[in-house]
Amino acid sequence: MEEGVPDVSVIVIVYNDAARLPTAVASVLRQSHRNVEVVIVDDHSDDGSFQAACLLAAKNPRRVTAHRLLCNSGGCGAPRNKGIEKARGRYVMFLDSDDALQRDACRNMVEAADATKADLVSGLCVRVHVGSRNRKEAEWYPWLYRSTRTFDSIREVPDLLAFDTLSTNKCYRRAFLAEADLTFPVGIHYEDLLFSAQAYTAARRITLIPNRVYFWNIHDNAPVRSISNRRHEIANFAHRMEIHQRVDRLLYEQGLDEVRLHKDIKFLKHDLALHLRDLPLLDDTYRREFERLSGRYLAGLQPRAYEEAEPIQAICAYLLARGDWTNLLPAADTLTNRKKLSSPLAEHQGRIYWCSDHLDDPLGRKILDVTDEGWHTRPLGNLVLRNRLTRYTDDGHGTVSLAGTVINPLGRFTPGSRISGHLELRARRRSLQTFRVPLDAVRHREDGVEWEVAAGLSGTLRPLGVIDAVWDALVVLDIDGTTVRTRLSVTGQDIEKARALRVRPRLTRLVADRLTPEVSSRGHLSFVLRAQGASARRVTGLLEAGQASRGGTLAKSAVRRARRIKKRANSEPTKIRVYQQVLSRLPIRKGLVVFESHLGKQYSDSPRALYEEMRRRGLVFHAVWSHAAPQPTGFPQDATLVRRWSWRHLRALAQAEFWIDNQGMPLKLTKRPGTTYIQTWHGSALKRMGFDEPAHKARGRAERAAYQKALDRFDHFLVRSEHDVRTLARAFRLREEVLLRSGYPRNDALVTARRREQETGSAERGALATELGLPGDRTVILYAPTFRADEAGRVQPLELLFDVEEFAARFGDRVTLLIRSHYLNQVVLPPSVQGAVVDVTDHHDITPLLLAADALITDFSSVMFDYALLDRPMVFYAPDYDHYVGPGRGTYFDLRAQAPGPVVTTREALFDAVDDLKANAHDFAAARTAFVDAYGEGDQGNAARTVVDTFFAPGGSQ
């Protein structure tokens, strides 16, 4: 190493940022690696930045130098190039004057570069929102930096070039920059994108380290916007497109087509999406130029990029390339508000499309197909519909006239629908007040609902005036009894001439006396309280000064501290501690029974059967049902409902005489000696369970002990066969006295139905079949597969293992297929199968579905043990049989040898088995009987009565 040569030259560029420059330089001088120099380059500032740089150089003469450009360059390229010229270090890094280096950045970078001989080392950049309450941080594409990795070519990690385009979180070998003649482009913004691409492609070795190295400070409320935040300027987008074209030429010249594909994907997902979100707020002149600049570039985009982008991103890009602003602007609304459906959709040949245009183009059909998004299957009340504001006027006296149109997706509501609604004004911060004004008119249209309202806001809206400065406008519709809440989508032109409205805050007009309509960052109408008069401005100034004072700072700190205390008070460790130390000392309440099914997700299964048996017999008890959803549906109205893990839930568990559930009350809660825990469980076992699972065997001693402690809480465990004793009881290490050989209460209805069928000679389908409108002349088949998990145990999205459209085409005239996914999954069906295939997953209790079905298709689900009680045909469709029964999970018996129906692994074999159900019923009759004898001998139709008699009926014993 040459004596006197710094290891690193950190080039700090500055323009009119004298106040923050010392902090940036200090982050370099305080590096744990000391052999670092600072090269400050001022881009001809006029605020004293160069004087500040010279002062820093004077204070640190051996470590800091200051330089100044002769004239302002208007960008980052020229000052950085000047810095490269002046740098003396073996390595070069870049730092902006408003950012900072992590203290060990230089050490980690230099050690990695020296060890791997890399031309370029890159580390984690952290975006810090310095104006946020808690200095919110977000790591920049952290998935690229999970471990230290070294590559000999960017071909090995193309996503690095596509996503991490920063020049500032990197350390470059200075000799490499000279050999490759690498400099920043001058006179154009987004210079980092081109410089980084050139560096990545020229580097003979690249090393990535998982360390934080750079803090990118985001000043959201800065008076002057950064270059990347000036997206409303068309020149900004023109610069971005020019840089992308230069990068594309570079990649083309070097034959890096695969790398370019990754860059194209990122362009759709990030670069273009940033500008698309702003389009509804900008004028036609901007939009025409935007279309011109982007059109040619999009035409050259690789089609595969559309496949990798998110659907709405690809839709926006496609519509932009075709200049279809009618469909593009709503799509941009959904791009900004991902849960919002902003198009009425179109159905074509059994598929659902974003719009009815461009379907003659094969690429258009592919990109615009949104069937898999499932919008057409969701209940109307679960959709967030676009409500386009079409008129905003005010009379100058405080009355605002509004009109708009709410889209009607696929004609969900018709001219005969009953529709009413109101305008709602709601404070963005929590408030005690919400103001509502009934709509004056609501009219049905083919593509939506038109509404009008005249609201006297000056007299209606009475904010407090201090804590509720921003008010959001919503239109709430009641459509045939379903509530639909909509925000008002607007463009900047809709309200740009709107006047401020005089208001009378409840506290004082001295804080704010005007209500100004504005467009929120997500394109919605809002109203903001502002100080208009001189006195109001004075008071507002005093309040702001007070907030900035020591007292104000202390007050804000107290509020933040109170919030942290509240958060800790509601944390899991706190709740467990309070449950054990306080709530568990409260007296047990005689007759209090806490019920739960599938971790609070449902009102179903054996807990439901026991609850309904107790109600049917008129027993006196206080029922509490736990639920996991914020707004529970389907639970009994004659019981107390509590949110799972809420304080009310914990208190109920602590004071309950009985716990009844089918899976597991919160595992970390200790059961009191005075509480009786009846575990009904949720099915016999084919798959290995509990301590028999390989995953459990691999866990540490402490984890296994905690799991066993949770299982030891069971006072009684319901079993339906000796198979359960050999499998579940052993796998959970349950004592013999815990086992209750009663059968499953949920199966009483199945056993009773089978006996009636034997007596009458005809099968019962039950009330649900009528509710679903199942045709009496069709065979009803229930498809109920279990869930799949990956190697880490994470539940995977349900993928139907056969083509339901093909099923409907082949059997739709004689078979109705009910699909009931596992409660951990959901399914989306194409509209082309409507009538022939029905999603019944929302029917939580599976017993009525089993009664409604003439036959069952399943795989490894424990539903097989229950449905066998009906003695109806079953087909086991398991194309992944060998993988599923492998050592990763394993089974207790060979399903192929004992299944009460054919086990098939191909689609054709499945369809043949459906064609042959009558033969199945005959050929597997003996197998079904043997299956019930082996795995369901305890289900005799009286399980609920037995359990209730034992524990709850007068004279019962525990």
Short mmCIF file of N, CA, C and O in Angstrom, two decimals, residues 841-934:
data_model
loop_
_atom_site.label_atom_id
_atom_site.label_comp_id
_atom_site.label_asym_id
_atom_site.label_seq_id
_atom_site.Cartn_x
_atom_site.Cartn_y
_atom_site.Cartn_z
N THR A 841 -66.83 -22.60 -0.11
CA THR A 841 -65.86 -22.45 0.97
C THR A 841 -66.39 -21.58 2.09
O THR A 841 -66.04 -21.78 3.26
N ASP A 842 -67.23 -20.59 1.76
CA ASP A 842 -67.75 -19.69 2.79
C ASP A 842 -68.72 -20.38 3.74
O ASP A 842 -69.08 -19.82 4.78
N HIS A 843 -69.18 -21.58 3.40
CA HIS A 843 -70.03 -22.36 4.31
C HIS A 843 -69.09 -23.09 5.28
O HIS A 843 -68.57 -24.17 4.98
N HIS A 844 -68.86 -22.47 6.44
CA HIS A 844 -67.81 -22.93 7.33
C HIS A 844 -68.07 -24.34 7.86
O HIS A 844 -67.14 -25.13 7.98
N ASP A 845 -69.28 -24.64 8.20
CA ASP A 845 -69.58 -25.95 8.77
C ASP A 845 -69.72 -26.96 7.64
O ASP A 845 -70.62 -26.86 6.81
N ILE A 846 -68.83 -27.93 7.60
CA ILE A 846 -68.80 -28.86 6.48
C ILE A 846 -69.87 -29.93 6.56
O ILE A 846 -70.23 -30.54 5.55
N THR A 847 -70.43 -30.18 7.73
CA THR A 847 -71.40 -31.26 7.86
C THR A 847 -72.60 -31.10 6.92
O THR A 847 -72.97 -32.06 6.23
N PRO A 848 -73.25 -29.92 6.83
CA PRO A 848 -74.35 -29.78 5.86
C PRO A 848 -73.91 -30.01 4.42
O PRO A 848 -74.70 -30.49 3.59
N LEU A 849 -72.66 -29.68 4.10
CA LEU A 849 -72.15 -29.92 2.75
C LEU A 849 -72.00 -31.41 2.48
O LEU A 849 -72.29 -31.88 1.37
N LEU A 850 -71.55 -32.15 3.47
CA LEU A 850 -71.44 -33.60 3.32
C LEU A 850 -72.81 -34.22 3.09
O LEU A 850 -72.98 -35.12 2.25
N LEU A 851 -73.81 -33.74 3.82
CA LEU A 851 -75.18 -34.26 3.64
C LEU A 851 -75.72 -33.93 2.26
O LEU A 851 -76.48 -34.72 1.68
N ALA A 852 -75.34 -32.77 1.71
CA ALA A 852 -75.87 -32.35 0.40
C ALA A 852 -75.24 -33.09 -0.75
O ALA A 852 -75.77 -33.07 -1.88
N ALA A 853 -74.09 -33.74 -0.53
CA ALA A 853 -73.33 -34.34 -1.63
C ALA A 853 -73.68 -35.81 -1.83
O ALA A 853 -73.74 -36.59 -0.87
N ASP A 854 -73.88 -36.19 -3.09
CA ASP A 854 -74.12 -37.60 -3.44
C ASP A 854 -72.82 -38.38 -3.51
O ASP A 854 -72.83 -39.62 -3.48
N ALA A 855 -71.70 -37.68 -3.65
CA ALA A 855 -70.40 -38.32 -3.72
C ALA A 855 -69.35 -37.30 -3.29
O ALA A 855 -69.59 -36.10 -3.28
N LEU A 856 -68.16 -37.81 -2.94
CA LEU A 856 -67.08 -36.97 -2.45
C LEU A 856 -65.81 -37.23 -3.25
O LEU A 856 -65.46 -38.39 -3.51
N ILE A 857 -65.14 -36.11 -3.64
CA ILE A 857 -63.77 -36.20 -4.16
C ILE A 857 -62.88 -35.54 -3.12
O ILE A 857 -63.09 -34.39 -2.75
N THR A 858 -61.88 -36.24 -2.64
CA THR A 858 -60.94 -35.66 -1.69
C THR A 858 -59.56 -36.22 -1.99
O THR A 858 -59.33 -36.84 -3.04
N ASP A 859 -58.62 -35.97 -1.09
CA ASP A 859 -57.27 -36.50 -1.29
C ASP A 859 -56.80 -37.13 0.02
O ASP A 859 -57.04 -38.29 0.27
N PHE A 860 -56.15 -36.34 0.87
CA PHE A 860 -55.65 -36.84 2.14
C PHE A 860 -56.41 -36.22 3.31
O PHE A 860 -56.01 -36.37 4.46
N SER A 861 -57.48 -35.50 3.02
CA SER A 861 -58.22 -34.78 4.05
C SER A 861 -58.92 -35.74 5.00
O SER A 861 -59.43 -36.80 4.59
N SER A 862 -58.99 -35.36 6.27
CA SER A 862 -59.68 -36.19 7.26
C SER A 862 -61.18 -36.23 7.02
O SER A 862 -61.88 -36.99 7.69
N VAL A 863 -61.68 -35.43 6.06
CA VAL A 863 -63.10 -35.48 5.74
C VAL A 863 -63.50 -36.88 5.27
O VAL A 863 -64.66 -37.27 5.35
N MET A 864 -62.53 -37.66 4.81
CA MET A 864 -62.83 -39.03 4.35
C MET A 864 -63.44 -39.86 5.47
O MET A 864 -64.35 -40.68 5.23
N PHE A 865 -62.95 -39.69 6.70
CA PHE A 865 -63.43 -40.48 7.83
C PHE A 865 -64.88 -40.12 8.16
O PHE A 865 -65.66 -40.99 8.58
N ASP A 866 -65.26 -38.86 7.97
CA ASP A 866 -66.61 -38.42 8.27
C ASP A 866 -67.58 -38.84 7.17
O ASP A 866 -68.66 -39.38 7.44
N TYR A 867 -67.20 -38.58 5.91
CA TYR A 867 -68.11 -38.88 4.80
C TYR A 867 -68.38 -40.38 4.68
O TYR A 867 -69.46 -40.78 4.23
N ALA A 868 -67.43 -41.19 5.11
CA ALA A 868 -67.63 -42.64 5.04
C ALA A 868 -68.86 -43.07 5.84
O ALA A 868 -69.48 -44.10 5.52
N LEU A 869 -69.24 -42.30 6.87
CA LEU A 869 -70.41 -42.65 7.68
C LEU A 869 -71.70 -42.63 6.88
O LEU A 869 -72.69 -43.27 7.26
N LEU A 870 -71.72 -41.88 5.76
CA LEU A 870 -72.92 -41.80 4.92
C LEU A 870 -73.02 -42.96 3.94
O LEU A 870 -74.05 -43.14 3.27
N ASP A 871 -71.93 -43.74 3.81
CA ASP A 871 -71.89 -44.88 2.89
C ASP A 871 -72.22 -44.46 1.46
O ASP A 871 -72.98 -45.13 0.76
N ARG A 872 -71.64 -43.34 1.03
CA ARG A 872 -71.81 -42.86 -0.34
C ARG A 872 -70.48 -42.93 -1.07
O ARG A 872 -69.41 -42.98 -0.44
N PRO A 873 -70.49 -42.90 -2.40
CA PRO A 873 -69.25 -43.09 -3.17
C PRO A 873 -68.21 -42.01 -2.87
O PRO A 873 -68.54 -40.84 -2.68
N MET A 874 -66.94 -42.43 -2.88
CA MET A 874 -65.82 -41.52 -2.69
C MET A 874 -64.76 -41.79 -3.75
O MET A 874 -64.56 -42.94 -4.15
N VAL A 875 -64.11 -40.72 -4.18
CA VAL A 875 -62.97 -40.82 -5.11
C VAL A 875 -61.81 -40.05 -4.48
O VAL A 875 -61.98 -38.92 -4.00
N PHE A 876 -60.63 -40.65 -4.48
CA PHE A 876 -59.45 -40.04 -3.89
C PHE A 876 -58.52 -39.60 -5.03
O PHE A 876 -57.91 -40.43 -5.69
N TYR A 877 -58.48 -38.27 -5.24
CA TYR A 877 -57.68 -37.72 -6.33
C TYR A 877 -56.41 -37.14 -5.74
O TYR A 877 -56.43 -36.11 -5.06
N ALA A 878 -55.28 -37.81 -5.99
CA ALA A 878 -54.02 -37.43 -5.36
C ALA A 878 -52.87 -37.52 -6.35
O ALA A 878 -52.06 -38.44 -6.31
N PRO A 879 -52.79 -36.56 -7.28
CA PRO A 879 -51.70 -36.59 -8.26
C PRO A 879 -50.33 -36.43 -7.62
O PRO A 879 -49.32 -36.81 -8.22
N ASP A 880 -50.27 -35.87 -6.41
CA ASP A 880 -48.99 -35.71 -5.71
C ASP A 880 -48.85 -36.73 -4.58
O ASP A 880 -48.20 -36.46 -3.56
N TYR A 881 -49.41 -37.91 -4.77
CA TYR A 881 -49.48 -38.92 -3.72
C TYR A 881 -48.09 -39.25 -3.16
O TYR A 881 -47.85 -39.20 -1.96
N ASP A 882 -47.16 -39.59 -4.05
CA ASP A 882 -45.84 -40.05 -3.59
C ASP A 882 -45.11 -38.96 -2.81
O ASP A 882 -44.43 -39.24 -1.82
N HIS A 883 -45.26 -37.71 -3.27
CA HIS A 883 -44.61 -36.60 -2.56
C HIS A 883 -45.25 -36.39 -1.19
O HIS A 883 -44.57 -36.17 -0.19
N TYR A 884 -46.59 -36.47 -1.16
CA TYR A 884 -47.31 -36.12 0.07
C TYR A 884 -47.07 -37.15 1.17
O TYR A 884 -46.96 -36.78 2.35
N VAL A 885 -47.02 -38.43 0.81
CA VAL A 885 -46.85 -39.46 1.84
C VAL A 885 -45.38 -39.74 2.11
O VAL A 885 -45.06 -40.64 2.88
N GLY A 886 -44.49 -38.95 1.51
CA GLY A 886 -43.06 -39.15 1.68
C GLY A 886 -42.59 -38.81 3.08
O GLY A 886 -43.37 -38.46 3.97
N PRO A 887 -41.29 -38.88 3.29
CA PRO A 887 -40.73 -38.68 4.64
C PRO A 887 -40.94 -37.28 5.20
O PRO A 887 -40.81 -37.06 6.39
N GLY A 888 -41.28 -36.30 4.34
CA GLY A 888 -41.49 -34.95 4.83
C GLY A 888 -42.63 -34.85 5.81
O GLY A 888 -42.62 -34.01 6.71
N ARG A 889 -43.66 -35.70 5.70
CA ARG A 889 -44.79 -35.68 6.63
C ARG A 889 -45.17 -37.10 7.02
O ARG A 889 -45.22 -37.43 8.19
N GLY A 890 -45.43 -37.96 6.03
CA GLY A 890 -45.74 -39.35 6.32
C GLY A 890 -47.18 -39.58 6.71
O GLY A 890 -47.90 -38.65 7.10
N THR A 891 -47.64 -40.83 6.61
CA THR A 891 -49.01 -41.20 6.95
C THR A 891 -49.01 -42.40 7.89
O THR A 891 -48.02 -43.12 8.00
N TYR A 892 -50.15 -42.61 8.54
CA TYR A 892 -50.27 -43.71 9.50
C TYR A 892 -50.66 -45.03 8.83
O TYR A 892 -50.50 -46.08 9.45
N PHE A 893 -51.20 -44.97 7.65
CA PHE A 893 -51.52 -46.20 6.93
C PHE A 893 -51.48 -45.94 5.44
O PHE A 893 -51.46 -44.78 5.00
N ASP A 894 -51.45 -47.00 4.67
CA ASP A 894 -51.37 -46.91 3.21
C ASP A 894 -52.77 -46.66 2.66
O ASP A 894 -53.62 -47.56 2.66
N LEU A 895 -53.01 -45.45 2.23
CA LEU A 895 -54.34 -45.09 1.75
C LEU A 895 -54.73 -45.93 0.55
O LEU A 895 -55.89 -46.33 0.41
N ARG A 896 -53.79 -46.20 -0.33
CA ARG A 896 -54.11 -46.99 -1.52
C ARG A 896 -54.66 -48.37 -1.16
O ARG A 896 -55.51 -48.91 -1.86
N ALA A 897 -54.17 -48.93 -0.04
CA ALA A 897 -54.59 -50.28 0.33
C ALA A 897 -55.95 -50.27 1.04
O ALA A 897 -56.69 -51.27 0.95
N GLN A 898 -56.32 -49.18 1.71
CA GLN A 898 -57.51 -49.20 2.54
C GLN A 898 -58.60 -48.21 2.11
O GLN A 898 -59.66 -48.18 2.72
N ALA A 899 -58.35 -47.40 1.09
CA ALA A 899 -59.31 -46.37 0.71
C ALA A 899 -60.66 -46.97 0.33
O ALA A 899 -60.72 -47.95 -0.40
N PRO A 900 -61.75 -46.37 0.81
CA PRO A 900 -63.10 -46.84 0.48
C PRO A 900 -63.58 -46.29 -0.87
O PRO A 900 -64.73 -45.90 -1.01
N GLY A 901 -62.68 -46.24 -1.84
CA GLY A 901 -62.97 -45.72 -3.16
C GLY A 901 -61.69 -45.71 -3.97
O GLY A 901 -60.60 -45.89 -3.42
N PRO A 902 -61.77 -45.50 -5.27
CA PRO A 902 -60.58 -45.54 -6.10
C PRO A 902 -59.63 -44.39 -5.78
O PRO A 902 -60.06 -43.25 -5.55
N VAL A 903 -58.32 -44.68 -5.75
CA VAL A 903 -57.29 -43.67 -5.60
C VAL A 903 -56.69 -43.42 -6.98
O VAL A 903 -56.08 -44.32 -7.56
N VAL A 904 -56.88 -42.20 -7.50
CA VAL A 904 -56.44 -41.89 -8.87
C VAL A 904 -55.44 -40.75 -8.81
O VAL A 904 -55.47 -39.90 -7.91
N THR A 905 -54.56 -40.72 -9.80
CA THR A 905 -53.49 -39.71 -9.80
C THR A 905 -53.45 -38.89 -11.08
O THR A 905 -52.59 -38.02 -11.20
N THR A 906 -54.35 -39.15 -12.03
CA THR A 906 -54.37 -38.37 -13.26
C THR A 906 -55.75 -37.79 -13.50
O THR A 906 -56.76 -38.31 -12.98
N ARG A 907 -55.81 -36.73 -14.28
CA ARG A 907 -57.08 -36.08 -14.58
C ARG A 907 -58.02 -37.03 -15.30
O ARG A 907 -59.22 -37.10 -14.98
N GLU A 908 -57.51 -37.79 -16.26
CA GLU A 908 -58.36 -38.71 -17.01
C GLU A 908 -58.94 -39.78 -16.10
O GLU A 908 -60.12 -40.14 -16.21
N ALA A 909 -58.13 -40.30 -15.20
CA ALA A 909 -58.62 -41.32 -14.28
C ALA A 909 -59.68 -40.73 -13.35
O ALA A 909 -60.67 -41.41 -13.01
N LEU A 910 -59.50 -39.47 -12.95
CA LEU A 910 -60.52 -38.82 -12.11
C LEU A 910 -61.83 -38.71 -12.86
O LEU A 910 -62.90 -39.05 -12.33
N PHE A 911 -61.78 -38.22 -14.09
CA PHE A 911 -63.01 -38.06 -14.87
C PHE A 911 -63.67 -39.41 -15.14
O PHE A 911 -64.89 -39.52 -15.13
N ASP A 912 -62.85 -40.43 -15.36
CA ASP A 912 -63.43 -41.77 -15.55
C ASP A 912 -64.13 -42.24 -14.28
O ASP A 912 -65.21 -42.87 -14.35
N ALA A 913 -63.54 -41.94 -13.11
CA ALA A 913 -64.16 -42.35 -11.85
C ALA A 913 -65.47 -41.61 -11.62
O ALA A 913 -66.44 -42.19 -11.09
N VAL A 914 -65.55 -40.33 -12.03
CA VAL A 914 -66.81 -39.59 -11.92
C VAL A 914 -67.85 -40.20 -12.85
O VAL A 914 -69.03 -40.31 -12.50
N ASP A 915 -67.44 -40.60 -14.03
CA ASP A 915 -68.36 -41.26 -14.97
C ASP A 915 -68.89 -42.57 -14.39
O ASP A 915 -69.97 -43.02 -14.75
N ASP A 916 -68.12 -43.18 -13.50
CA ASP A 916 -68.41 -44.54 -13.04
C ASP A 916 -68.83 -44.58 -11.58
O ASP A 916 -68.56 -45.55 -10.88
N LEU A 917 -69.54 -43.55 -11.09
CA LEU A 917 -69.89 -43.49 -9.68
C LEU A 917 -70.79 -44.65 -9.25
O LEU A 917 -70.67 -45.16 -8.12
N LYS A 918 -71.68 -45.06 -10.12
CA LYS A 918 -72.58 -46.17 -9.74
C LYS A 918 -71.80 -47.45 -9.52
O LYS A 918 -72.04 -48.18 -8.54
N ALA A 919 -70.84 -47.71 -10.41
CA ALA A 919 -70.00 -48.90 -10.21
C ALA A 919 -69.17 -48.75 -8.95
O ALA A 919 -68.94 -49.72 -8.22
N ASN A 920 -68.72 -47.52 -8.69
CA ASN A 920 -67.95 -47.24 -7.47
C ASN A 920 -68.78 -47.60 -6.25
O ASN A 920 -68.29 -48.26 -5.31
N ALA A 921 -70.03 -47.16 -6.24
CA ALA A 921 -70.91 -47.42 -5.09
C ALA A 921 -71.03 -48.92 -4.83
O ALA A 921 -71.06 -49.36 -3.67
N HIS A 922 -71.07 -49.71 -5.88
CA HIS A 922 -71.22 -51.16 -5.73
C HIS A 922 -69.90 -51.83 -5.40
O HIS A 922 -69.79 -52.62 -4.45
N ASP A 923 -68.86 -51.50 -6.16
CA ASP A 923 -67.58 -52.20 -6.04
C ASP A 923 -66.89 -51.93 -4.71
O ASP A 923 -66.13 -52.78 -4.22
N PHE A 924 -67.11 -50.75 -4.13
CA PHE A 924 -66.40 -50.40 -2.89
C PHE A 924 -67.32 -50.44 -1.67
O PHE A 924 -66.96 -49.90 -0.62
N ALA A 925 -68.48 -51.10 -1.78
CA ALA A 925 -69.41 -51.17 -0.65
C ALA A 925 -68.76 -51.84 0.56
O ALA A 925 -68.83 -51.35 1.70
N ALA A 926 -68.09 -52.96 0.32
CA ALA A 926 -67.45 -53.68 1.43
C ALA A 926 -66.30 -52.86 2.01
O ALA A 926 -66.08 -52.84 3.23
N ALA A 927 -65.57 -52.15 1.15
CA ALA A 927 -64.44 -51.34 1.61
C ALA A 927 -64.94 -50.19 2.49
O ALA A 927 -64.28 -49.83 3.48
N ARG A 928 -66.09 -49.61 2.13
CA ARG A 928 -66.63 -48.52 2.95
C ARG A 928 -67.04 -49.03 4.33
O ARG A 928 -66.79 -48.38 5.34
N THR A 929 -67.65 -50.22 4.36
CA THR A 929 -68.05 -50.79 5.65
C THR A 929 -66.83 -51.07 6.51
O THR A 929 -66.80 -50.76 7.71
N ALA A 930 -65.81 -51.64 5.90
CA ALA A 930 -64.59 -51.94 6.65
C ALA A 930 -63.90 -50.67 7.13
O ALA A 930 -63.34 -50.64 8.23
N PHE A 931 -63.97 -49.63 6.32
CA PHE A 931 -63.34 -48.36 6.67
C PHE A 931 -64.02 -47.75 7.90
O PHE A 931 -63.36 -47.27 8.82
N VAL A 932 -65.36 -47.78 7.93
CA VAL A 932 -66.08 -47.25 9.08
C VAL A 932 -65.82 -48.10 10.32
O VAL A 932 -65.64 -47.57 11.42
N ASP A 933 -65.78 -49.42 10.14
CA ASP A 933 -65.52 -50.29 11.28
C ASP A 933 -64.14 -50.00 11.88
O ASP A 933 -63.96 -50.08 13.09
N ALA A 934 -63.18 -49.68 11.01
CA ALA A 934 -61.81 -49.48 11.48
C ALA A 934 -61.58 -48.09 12.05
O ALA A 934 -60.78 -47.92 12.97
#
